[in-house]
mmCIF file of C-alpha atoms (C1' of nucleotides) in Angstrom:
data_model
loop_
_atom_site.group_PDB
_atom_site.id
_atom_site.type_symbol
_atom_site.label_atom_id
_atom_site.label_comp_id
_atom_site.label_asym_id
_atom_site.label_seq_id
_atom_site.Cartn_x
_atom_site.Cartn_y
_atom_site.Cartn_z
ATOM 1 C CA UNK A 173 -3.621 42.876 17.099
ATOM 2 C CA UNK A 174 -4.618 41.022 14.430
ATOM 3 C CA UNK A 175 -2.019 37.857 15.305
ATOM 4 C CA UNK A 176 -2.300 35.380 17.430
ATOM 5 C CA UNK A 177 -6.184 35.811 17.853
ATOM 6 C CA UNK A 178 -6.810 32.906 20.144
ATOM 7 C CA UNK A 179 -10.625 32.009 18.136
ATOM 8 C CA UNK A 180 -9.061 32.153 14.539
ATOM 9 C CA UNK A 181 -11.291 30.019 11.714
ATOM 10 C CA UNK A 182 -8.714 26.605 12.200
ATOM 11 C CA UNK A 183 -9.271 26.913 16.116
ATOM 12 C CA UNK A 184 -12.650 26.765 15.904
ATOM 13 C CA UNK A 185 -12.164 24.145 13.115
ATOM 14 C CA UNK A 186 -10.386 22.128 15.182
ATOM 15 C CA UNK A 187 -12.413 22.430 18.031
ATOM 16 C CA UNK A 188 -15.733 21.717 16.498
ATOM 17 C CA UNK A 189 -14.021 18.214 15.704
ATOM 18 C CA UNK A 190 -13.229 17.700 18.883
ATOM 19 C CA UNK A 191 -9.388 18.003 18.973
ATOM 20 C CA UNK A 192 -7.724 20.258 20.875
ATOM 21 C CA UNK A 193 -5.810 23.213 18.921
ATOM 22 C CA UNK A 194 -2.405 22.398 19.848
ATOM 23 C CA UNK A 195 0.451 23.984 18.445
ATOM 24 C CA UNK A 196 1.814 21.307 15.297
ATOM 25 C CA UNK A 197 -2.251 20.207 14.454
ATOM 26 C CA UNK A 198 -2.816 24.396 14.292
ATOM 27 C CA UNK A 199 0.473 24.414 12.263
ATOM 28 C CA UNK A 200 -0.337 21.459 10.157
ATOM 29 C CA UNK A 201 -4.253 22.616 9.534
ATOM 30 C CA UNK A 202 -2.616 25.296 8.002
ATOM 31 C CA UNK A 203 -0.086 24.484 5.875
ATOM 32 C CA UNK A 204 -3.212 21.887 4.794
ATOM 33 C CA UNK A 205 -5.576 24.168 4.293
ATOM 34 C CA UNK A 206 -4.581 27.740 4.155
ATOM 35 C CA UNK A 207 -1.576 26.957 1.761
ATOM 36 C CA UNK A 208 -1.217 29.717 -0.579
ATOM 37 C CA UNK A 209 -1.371 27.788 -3.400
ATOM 38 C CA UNK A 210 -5.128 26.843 -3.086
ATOM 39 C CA UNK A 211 -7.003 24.467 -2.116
ATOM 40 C CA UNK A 212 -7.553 20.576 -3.427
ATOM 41 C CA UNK A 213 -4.031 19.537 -2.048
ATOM 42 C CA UNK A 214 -2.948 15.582 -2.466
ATOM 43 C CA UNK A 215 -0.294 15.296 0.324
ATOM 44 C CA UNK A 216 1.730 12.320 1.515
ATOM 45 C CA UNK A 217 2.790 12.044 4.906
ATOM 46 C CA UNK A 218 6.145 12.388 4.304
ATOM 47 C CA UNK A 219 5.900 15.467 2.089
ATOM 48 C CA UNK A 220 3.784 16.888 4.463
ATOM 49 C CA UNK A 221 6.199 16.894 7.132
ATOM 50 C CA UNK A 222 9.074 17.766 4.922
ATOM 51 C CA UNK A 223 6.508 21.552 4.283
ATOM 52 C CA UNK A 224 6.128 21.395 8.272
ATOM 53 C CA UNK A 225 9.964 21.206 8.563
ATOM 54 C CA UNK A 226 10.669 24.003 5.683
ATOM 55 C CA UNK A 227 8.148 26.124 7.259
ATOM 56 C CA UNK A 228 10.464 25.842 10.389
ATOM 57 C CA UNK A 229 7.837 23.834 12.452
ATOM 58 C CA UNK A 230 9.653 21.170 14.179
ATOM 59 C CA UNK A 231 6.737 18.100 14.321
ATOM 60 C CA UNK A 232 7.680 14.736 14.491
ATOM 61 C CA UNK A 233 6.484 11.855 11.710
ATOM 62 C CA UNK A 234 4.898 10.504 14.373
ATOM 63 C CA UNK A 235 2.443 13.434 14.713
ATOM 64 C CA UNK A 236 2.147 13.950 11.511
ATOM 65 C CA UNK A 237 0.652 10.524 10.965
ATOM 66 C CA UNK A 238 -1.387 10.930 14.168
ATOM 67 C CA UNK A 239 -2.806 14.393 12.683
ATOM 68 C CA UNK A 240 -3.520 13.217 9.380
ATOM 69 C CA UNK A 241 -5.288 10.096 11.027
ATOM 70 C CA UNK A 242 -7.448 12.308 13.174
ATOM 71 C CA UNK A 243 -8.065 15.188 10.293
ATOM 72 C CA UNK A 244 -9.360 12.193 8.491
ATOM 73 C CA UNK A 245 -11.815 10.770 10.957
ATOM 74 C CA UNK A 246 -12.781 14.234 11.999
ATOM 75 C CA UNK A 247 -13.906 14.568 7.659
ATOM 76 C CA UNK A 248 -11.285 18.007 7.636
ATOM 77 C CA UNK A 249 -9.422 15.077 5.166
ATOM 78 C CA UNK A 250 -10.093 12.056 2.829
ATOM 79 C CA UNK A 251 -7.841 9.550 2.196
ATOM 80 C CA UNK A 252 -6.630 8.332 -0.846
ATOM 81 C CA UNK A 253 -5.342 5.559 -1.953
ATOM 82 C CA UNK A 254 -4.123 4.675 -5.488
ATOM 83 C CA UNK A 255 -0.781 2.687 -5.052
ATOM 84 C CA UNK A 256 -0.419 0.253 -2.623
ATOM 85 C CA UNK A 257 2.429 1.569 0.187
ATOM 86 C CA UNK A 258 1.311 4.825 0.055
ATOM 87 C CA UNK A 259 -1.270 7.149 1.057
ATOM 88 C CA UNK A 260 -2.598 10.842 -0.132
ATOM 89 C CA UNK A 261 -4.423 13.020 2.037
ATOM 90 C CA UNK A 262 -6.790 14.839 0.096
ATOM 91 C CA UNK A 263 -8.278 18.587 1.504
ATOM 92 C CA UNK A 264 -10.894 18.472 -0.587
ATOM 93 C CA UNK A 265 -13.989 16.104 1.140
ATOM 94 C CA UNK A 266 -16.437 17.321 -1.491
ATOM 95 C CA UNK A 267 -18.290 14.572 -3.576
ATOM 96 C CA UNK A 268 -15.665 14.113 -6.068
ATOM 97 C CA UNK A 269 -13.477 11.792 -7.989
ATOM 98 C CA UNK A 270 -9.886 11.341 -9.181
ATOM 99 C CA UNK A 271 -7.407 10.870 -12.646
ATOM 100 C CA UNK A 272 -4.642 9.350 -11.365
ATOM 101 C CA UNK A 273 -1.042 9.907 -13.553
ATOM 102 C CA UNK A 274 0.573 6.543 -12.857
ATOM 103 C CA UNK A 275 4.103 7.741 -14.570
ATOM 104 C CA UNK A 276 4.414 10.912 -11.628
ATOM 105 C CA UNK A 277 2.217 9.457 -8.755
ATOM 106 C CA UNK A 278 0.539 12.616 -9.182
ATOM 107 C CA UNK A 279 -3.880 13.036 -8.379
ATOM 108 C CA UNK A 280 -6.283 15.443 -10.105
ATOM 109 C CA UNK A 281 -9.804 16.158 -8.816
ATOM 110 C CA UNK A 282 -12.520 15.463 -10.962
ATOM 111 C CA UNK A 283 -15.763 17.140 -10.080
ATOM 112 C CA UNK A 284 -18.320 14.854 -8.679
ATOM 113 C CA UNK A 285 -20.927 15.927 -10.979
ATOM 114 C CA UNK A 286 -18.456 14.966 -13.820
ATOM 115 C CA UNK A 287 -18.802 11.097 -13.594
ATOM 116 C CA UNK A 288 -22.561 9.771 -13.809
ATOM 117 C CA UNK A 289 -22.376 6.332 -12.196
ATOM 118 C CA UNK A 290 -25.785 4.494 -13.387
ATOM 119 C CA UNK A 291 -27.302 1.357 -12.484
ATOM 120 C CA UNK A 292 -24.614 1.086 -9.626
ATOM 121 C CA UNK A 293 -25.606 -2.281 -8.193
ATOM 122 C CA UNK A 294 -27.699 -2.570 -4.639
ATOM 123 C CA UNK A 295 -24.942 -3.643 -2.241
ATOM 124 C CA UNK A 296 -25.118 -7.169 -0.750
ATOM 125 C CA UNK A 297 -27.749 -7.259 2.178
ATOM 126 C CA UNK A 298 -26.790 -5.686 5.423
ATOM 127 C CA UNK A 299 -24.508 -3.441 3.519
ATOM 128 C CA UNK A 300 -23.925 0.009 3.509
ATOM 129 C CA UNK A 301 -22.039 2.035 0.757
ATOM 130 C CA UNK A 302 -19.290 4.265 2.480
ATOM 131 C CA UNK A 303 -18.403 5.373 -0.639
ATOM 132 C CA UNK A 304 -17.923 5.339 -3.953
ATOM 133 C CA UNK A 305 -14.612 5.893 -5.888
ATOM 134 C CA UNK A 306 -13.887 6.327 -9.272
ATOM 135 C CA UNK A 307 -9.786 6.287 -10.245
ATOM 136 C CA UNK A 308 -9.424 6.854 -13.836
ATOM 137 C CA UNK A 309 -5.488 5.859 -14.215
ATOM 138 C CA UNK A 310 -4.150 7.589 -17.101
ATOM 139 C CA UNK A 311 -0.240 7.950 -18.366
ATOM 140 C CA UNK A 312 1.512 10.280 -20.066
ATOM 141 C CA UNK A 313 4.776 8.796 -21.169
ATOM 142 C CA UNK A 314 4.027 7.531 -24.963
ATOM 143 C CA UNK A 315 4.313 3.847 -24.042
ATOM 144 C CA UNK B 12 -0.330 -40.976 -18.453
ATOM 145 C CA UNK B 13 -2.443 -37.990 -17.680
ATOM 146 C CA UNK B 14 -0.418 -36.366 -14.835
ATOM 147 C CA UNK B 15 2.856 -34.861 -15.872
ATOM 148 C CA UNK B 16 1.802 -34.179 -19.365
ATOM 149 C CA UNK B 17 4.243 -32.170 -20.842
ATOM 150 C CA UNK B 18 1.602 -29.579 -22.376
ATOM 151 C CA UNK B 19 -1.244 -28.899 -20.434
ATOM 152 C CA UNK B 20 -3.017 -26.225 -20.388
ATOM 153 C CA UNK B 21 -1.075 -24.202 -17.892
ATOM 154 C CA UNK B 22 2.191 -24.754 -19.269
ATOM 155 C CA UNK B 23 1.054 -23.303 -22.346
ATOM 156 C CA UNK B 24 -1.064 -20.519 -20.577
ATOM 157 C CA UNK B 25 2.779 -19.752 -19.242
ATOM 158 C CA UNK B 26 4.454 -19.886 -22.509
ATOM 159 C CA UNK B 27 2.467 -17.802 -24.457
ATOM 160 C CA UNK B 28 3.057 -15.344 -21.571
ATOM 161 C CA UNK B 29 6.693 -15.290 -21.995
ATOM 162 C CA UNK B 30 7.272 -17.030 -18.934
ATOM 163 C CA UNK B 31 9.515 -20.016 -18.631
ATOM 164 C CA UNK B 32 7.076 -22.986 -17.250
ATOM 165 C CA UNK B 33 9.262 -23.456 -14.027
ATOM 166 C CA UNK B 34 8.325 -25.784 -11.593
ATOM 167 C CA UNK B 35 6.821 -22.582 -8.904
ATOM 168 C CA UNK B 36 5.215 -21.095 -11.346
ATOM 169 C CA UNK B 37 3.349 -23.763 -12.286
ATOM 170 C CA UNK B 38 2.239 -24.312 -9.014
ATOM 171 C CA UNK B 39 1.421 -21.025 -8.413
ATOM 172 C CA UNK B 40 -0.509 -20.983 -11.878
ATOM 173 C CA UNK B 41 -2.553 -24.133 -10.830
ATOM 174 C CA UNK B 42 -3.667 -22.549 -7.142
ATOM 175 C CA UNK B 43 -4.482 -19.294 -8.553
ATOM 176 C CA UNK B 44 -6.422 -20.250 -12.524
ATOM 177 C CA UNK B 45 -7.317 -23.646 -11.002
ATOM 178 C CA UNK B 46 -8.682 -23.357 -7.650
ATOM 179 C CA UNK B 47 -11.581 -25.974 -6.795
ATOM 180 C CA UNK B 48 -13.626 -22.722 -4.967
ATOM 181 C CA UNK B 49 -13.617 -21.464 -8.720
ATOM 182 C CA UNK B 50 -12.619 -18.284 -10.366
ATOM 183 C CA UNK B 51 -12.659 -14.396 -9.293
ATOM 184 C CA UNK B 52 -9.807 -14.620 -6.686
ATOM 185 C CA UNK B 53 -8.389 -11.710 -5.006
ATOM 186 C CA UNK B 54 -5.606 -12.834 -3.239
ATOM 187 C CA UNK B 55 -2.420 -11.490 -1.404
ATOM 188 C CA UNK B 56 1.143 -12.518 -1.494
ATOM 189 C CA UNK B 57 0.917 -13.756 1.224
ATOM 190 C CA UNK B 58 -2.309 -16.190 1.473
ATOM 191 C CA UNK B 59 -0.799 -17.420 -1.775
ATOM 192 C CA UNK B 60 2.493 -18.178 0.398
ATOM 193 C CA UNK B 61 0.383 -20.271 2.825
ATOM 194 C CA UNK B 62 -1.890 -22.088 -0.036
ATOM 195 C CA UNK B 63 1.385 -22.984 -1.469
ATOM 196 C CA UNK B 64 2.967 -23.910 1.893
ATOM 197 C CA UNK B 65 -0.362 -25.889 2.798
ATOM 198 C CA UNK B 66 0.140 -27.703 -0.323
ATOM 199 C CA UNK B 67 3.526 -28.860 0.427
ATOM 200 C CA UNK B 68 5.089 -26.645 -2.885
ATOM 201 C CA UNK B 69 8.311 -24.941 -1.873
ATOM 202 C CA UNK B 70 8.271 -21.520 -2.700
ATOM 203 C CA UNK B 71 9.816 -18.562 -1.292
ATOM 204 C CA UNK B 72 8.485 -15.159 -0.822
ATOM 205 C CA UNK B 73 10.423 -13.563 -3.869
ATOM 206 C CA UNK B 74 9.173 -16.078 -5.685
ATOM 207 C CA UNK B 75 5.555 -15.197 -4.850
ATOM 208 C CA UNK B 76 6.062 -11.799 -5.276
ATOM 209 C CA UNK B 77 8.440 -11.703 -8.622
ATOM 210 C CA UNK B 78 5.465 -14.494 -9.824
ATOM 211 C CA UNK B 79 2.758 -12.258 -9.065
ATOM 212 C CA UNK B 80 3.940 -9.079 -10.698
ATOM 213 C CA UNK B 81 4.843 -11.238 -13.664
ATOM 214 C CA UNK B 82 1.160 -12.849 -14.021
ATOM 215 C CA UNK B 83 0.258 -9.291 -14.030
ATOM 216 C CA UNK B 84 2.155 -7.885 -16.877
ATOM 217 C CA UNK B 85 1.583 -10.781 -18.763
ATOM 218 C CA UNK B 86 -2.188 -9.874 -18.188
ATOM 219 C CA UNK B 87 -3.019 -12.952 -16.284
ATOM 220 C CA UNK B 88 -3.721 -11.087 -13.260
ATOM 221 C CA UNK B 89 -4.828 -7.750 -12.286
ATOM 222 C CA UNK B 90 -3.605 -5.636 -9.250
ATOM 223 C CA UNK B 91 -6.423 -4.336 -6.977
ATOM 224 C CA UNK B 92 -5.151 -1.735 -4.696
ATOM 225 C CA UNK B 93 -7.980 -0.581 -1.776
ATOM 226 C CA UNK B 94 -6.107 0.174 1.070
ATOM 227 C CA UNK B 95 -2.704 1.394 1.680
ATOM 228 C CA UNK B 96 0.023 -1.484 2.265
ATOM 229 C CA UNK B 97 -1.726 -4.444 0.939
ATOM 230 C CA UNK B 98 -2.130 -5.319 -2.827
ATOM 231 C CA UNK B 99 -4.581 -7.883 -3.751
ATOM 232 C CA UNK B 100 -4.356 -9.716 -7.152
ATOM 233 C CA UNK B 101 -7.424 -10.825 -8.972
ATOM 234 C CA UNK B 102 -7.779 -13.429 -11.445
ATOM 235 C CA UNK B 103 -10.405 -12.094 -13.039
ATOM 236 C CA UNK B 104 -9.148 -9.652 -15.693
ATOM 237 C CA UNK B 105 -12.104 -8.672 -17.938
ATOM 238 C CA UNK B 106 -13.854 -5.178 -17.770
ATOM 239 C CA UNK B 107 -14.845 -5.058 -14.514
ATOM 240 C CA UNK B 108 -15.477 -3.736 -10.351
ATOM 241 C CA UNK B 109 -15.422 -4.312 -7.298
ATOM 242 C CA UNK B 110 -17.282 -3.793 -3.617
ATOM 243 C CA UNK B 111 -15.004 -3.810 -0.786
ATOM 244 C CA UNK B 112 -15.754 -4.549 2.252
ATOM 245 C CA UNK B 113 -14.085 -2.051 4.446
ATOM 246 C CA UNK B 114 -14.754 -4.514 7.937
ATOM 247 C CA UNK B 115 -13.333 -7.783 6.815
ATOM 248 C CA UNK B 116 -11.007 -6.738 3.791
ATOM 249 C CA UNK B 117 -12.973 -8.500 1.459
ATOM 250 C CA UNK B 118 -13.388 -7.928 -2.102
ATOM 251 C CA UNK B 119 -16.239 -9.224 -4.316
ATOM 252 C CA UNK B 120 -16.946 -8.496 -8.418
ATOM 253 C CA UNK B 121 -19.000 -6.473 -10.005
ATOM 254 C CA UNK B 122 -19.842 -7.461 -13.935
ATOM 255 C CA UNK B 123 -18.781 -4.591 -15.833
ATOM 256 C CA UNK B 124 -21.923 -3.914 -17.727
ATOM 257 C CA UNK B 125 -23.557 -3.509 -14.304
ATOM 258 C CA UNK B 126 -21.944 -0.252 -13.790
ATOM 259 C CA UNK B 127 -22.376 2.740 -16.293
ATOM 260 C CA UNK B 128 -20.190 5.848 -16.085
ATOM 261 C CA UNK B 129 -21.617 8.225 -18.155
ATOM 262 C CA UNK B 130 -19.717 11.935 -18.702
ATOM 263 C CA UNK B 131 -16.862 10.737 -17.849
ATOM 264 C CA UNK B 132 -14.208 13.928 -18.322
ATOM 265 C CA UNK B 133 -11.859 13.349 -21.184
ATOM 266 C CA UNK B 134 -8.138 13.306 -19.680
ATOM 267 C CA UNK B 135 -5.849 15.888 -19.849
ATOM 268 C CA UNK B 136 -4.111 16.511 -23.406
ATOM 269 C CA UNK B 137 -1.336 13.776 -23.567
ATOM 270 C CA UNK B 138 -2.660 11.358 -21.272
ATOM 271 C CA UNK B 139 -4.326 8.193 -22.701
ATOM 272 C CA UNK B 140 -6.637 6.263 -20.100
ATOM 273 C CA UNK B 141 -5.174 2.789 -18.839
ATOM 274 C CA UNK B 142 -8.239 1.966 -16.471
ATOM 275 C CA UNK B 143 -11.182 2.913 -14.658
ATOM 276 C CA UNK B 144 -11.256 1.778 -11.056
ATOM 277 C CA UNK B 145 -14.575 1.895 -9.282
ATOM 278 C CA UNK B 146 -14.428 0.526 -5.971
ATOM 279 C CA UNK B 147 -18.227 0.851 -3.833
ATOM 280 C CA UNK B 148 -16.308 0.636 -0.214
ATOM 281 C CA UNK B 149 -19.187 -0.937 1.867
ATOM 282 C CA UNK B 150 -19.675 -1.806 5.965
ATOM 283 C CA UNK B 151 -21.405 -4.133 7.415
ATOM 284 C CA UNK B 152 -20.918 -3.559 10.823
ATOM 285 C CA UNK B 153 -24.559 -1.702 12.175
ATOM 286 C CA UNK B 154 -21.920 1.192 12.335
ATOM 287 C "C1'" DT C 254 23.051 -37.171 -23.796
ATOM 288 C "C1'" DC C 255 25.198 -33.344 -21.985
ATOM 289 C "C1'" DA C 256 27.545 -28.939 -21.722
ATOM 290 C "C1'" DA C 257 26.629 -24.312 -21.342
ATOM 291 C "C1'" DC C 258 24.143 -20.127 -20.895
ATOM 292 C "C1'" DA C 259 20.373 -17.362 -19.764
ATOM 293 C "C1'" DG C 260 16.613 -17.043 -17.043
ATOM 294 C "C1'" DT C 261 14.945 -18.385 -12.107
ATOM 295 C "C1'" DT C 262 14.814 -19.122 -7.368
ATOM 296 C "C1'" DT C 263 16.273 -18.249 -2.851
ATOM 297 C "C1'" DA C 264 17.697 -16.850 1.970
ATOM 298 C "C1'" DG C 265 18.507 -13.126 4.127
ATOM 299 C "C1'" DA C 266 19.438 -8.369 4.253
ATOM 300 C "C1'" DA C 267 17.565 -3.938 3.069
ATOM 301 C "C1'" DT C 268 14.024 -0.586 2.379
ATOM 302 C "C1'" DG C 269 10.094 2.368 3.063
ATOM 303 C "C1'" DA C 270 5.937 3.496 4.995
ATOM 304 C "C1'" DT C 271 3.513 3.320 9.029
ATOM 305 C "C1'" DT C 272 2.595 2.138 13.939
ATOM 306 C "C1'" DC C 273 3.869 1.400 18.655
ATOM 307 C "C1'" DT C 274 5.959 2.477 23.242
ATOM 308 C "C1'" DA C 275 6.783 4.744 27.202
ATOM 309 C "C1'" DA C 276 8.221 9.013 28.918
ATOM 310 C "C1'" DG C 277 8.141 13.861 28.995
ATOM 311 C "C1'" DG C 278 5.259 18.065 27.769
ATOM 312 C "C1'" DA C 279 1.375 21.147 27.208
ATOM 313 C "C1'" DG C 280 -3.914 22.488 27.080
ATOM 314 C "C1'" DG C 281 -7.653 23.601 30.022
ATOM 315 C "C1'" DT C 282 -10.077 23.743 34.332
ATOM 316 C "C1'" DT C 283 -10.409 24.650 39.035
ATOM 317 C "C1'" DA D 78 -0.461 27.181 40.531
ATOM 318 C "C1'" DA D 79 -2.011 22.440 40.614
ATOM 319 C "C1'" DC D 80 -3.660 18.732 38.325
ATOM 320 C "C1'" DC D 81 -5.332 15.576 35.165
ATOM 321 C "C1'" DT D 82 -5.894 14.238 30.722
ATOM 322 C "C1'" DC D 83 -4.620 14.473 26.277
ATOM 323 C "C1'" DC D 84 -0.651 15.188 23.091
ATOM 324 C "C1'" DT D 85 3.920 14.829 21.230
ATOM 325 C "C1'" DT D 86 8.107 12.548 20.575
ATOM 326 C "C1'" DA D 87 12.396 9.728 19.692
ATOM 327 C "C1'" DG D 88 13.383 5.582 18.720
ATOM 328 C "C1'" DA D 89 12.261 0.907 18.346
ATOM 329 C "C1'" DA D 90 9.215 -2.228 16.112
ATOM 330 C "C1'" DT D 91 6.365 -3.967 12.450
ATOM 331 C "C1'" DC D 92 4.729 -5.103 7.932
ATOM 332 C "C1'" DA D 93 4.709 -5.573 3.183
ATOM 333 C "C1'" DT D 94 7.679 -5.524 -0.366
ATOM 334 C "C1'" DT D 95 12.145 -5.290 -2.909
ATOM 335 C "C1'" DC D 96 16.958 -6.160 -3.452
ATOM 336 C "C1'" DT D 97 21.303 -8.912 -3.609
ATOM 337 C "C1'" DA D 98 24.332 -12.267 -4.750
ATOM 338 C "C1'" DA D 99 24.823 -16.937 -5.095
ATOM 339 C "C1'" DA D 100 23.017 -21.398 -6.234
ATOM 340 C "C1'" DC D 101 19.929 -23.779 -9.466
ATOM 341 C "C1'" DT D 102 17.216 -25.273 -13.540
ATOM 342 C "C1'" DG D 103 15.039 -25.104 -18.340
ATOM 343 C "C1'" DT D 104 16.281 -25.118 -22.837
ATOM 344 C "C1'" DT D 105 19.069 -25.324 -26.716
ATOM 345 C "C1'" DG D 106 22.406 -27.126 -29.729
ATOM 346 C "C1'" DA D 107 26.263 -30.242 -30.582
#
DNA sequence: TCAACAGTTTAGAATGATTCTAAGGAGGTT
DNA sequence: AACCTCCTTAGAATCATTCTAAACTGTTGA
């Protein structure tokens, strides 16, 4: 039987970052990343769990926030953050960058290689560099 | 008399912004463009609600908020967002960056000029750039 | 100088996203 | 099956921010 294989791929995913494959952070791993529509998702919290609860997986926010949290710190996610009161989860925790369409809210991944950053500046002493993130905000509307 | 002048600087800064020289927003005005510490603020509703406070001006929260946003469109301040739920205003609004400092929540400039971004991908047909962000997220803690 | 109107301020309620709490439930191991 | 720890959850709580409706003030023109 090919279903319910108890060492699928987002098992072992989930094991190898150290959470336990319970039922909503298997069913949430893969609506995130097994969604048929590819890879590279930006997902809110809220629209995440409004997926879960089409997909007829009954999760609460609460978990949602807790998975998304833990997907993060695990590196299975980035987060994003653009606009302040609200946060997108990215799937894709490649080297990259984003445009950012401030008329829809919407994100678009920009390749890493894409942006050159030069002459970045040495961070003050005693500090490392996380990361670096390049939004290039863009609109649509003709304003 | 050189206190109370009717046209100083500020009131004028206002003015040509559109905005009505009101009694809060001139004291707003002074602690953010006039500071003693200097120039290059990034500052949150509300610290600005307890400089004001601590300097005996009566303003509400609305106030500090509808004031900020204001300064903003008028182009006297720019909005920094680095982290969901808090926007931070700066009063520097040339060409420019930032470090943040993910530990303490701190921001600090980075000239401009001192970051190049070479390559950068043109935007999608339609959309017209508004800004590029780049925000080197830094720790200090020997994390 | 002063009336009058439009633009402003305000307290407090409302909102929206996120986090907390404490109690019940479910993996995994023996 | 027992057991312990980790997980999930409903609902309350929190936090930043926005809204509302009423009171107030700058400005203009008579």
């Amino acid at each position: 039987m090919t279903k319910d294989r108890p060492y699928s791929a987002l098992v072992q995913r989930l094991k190898v970052a150290g959470l336990r494959p319970t039922r909503q952070r298997l069913a949430l791993a893969k609506l995130l990343f097994e969604a048929p529509g590819g890879h590279d998702r930006h997902i809110t919290a809220e629209q995440l769990h409004a997926e879960a609860v089409a997909d007829n997986v009954r999760v609460s926010l609460a978990t949602i926030y807790n998975s998304l949290h833990q997907f993060t710190e695990a590196g299975l996610l980035r987060e994003v953050v653009v606009e302040s009161g609200r946060s997108y989860f990215d799937t894709n925790v490649t080297d990259h960058h984003h445009f950012y369409f401030e008329d829809s809210g919407r994100l678009q991944d920009i390749p890493g290689e894409m942006v050159q950053l030069e002459n970045l500046p040495t961070p003050p002493v005693g500090a490392k560099v996380a990361r670096v993130d390049v939004i290039i905000r863009v609109n649509e509307s003709g304003e």
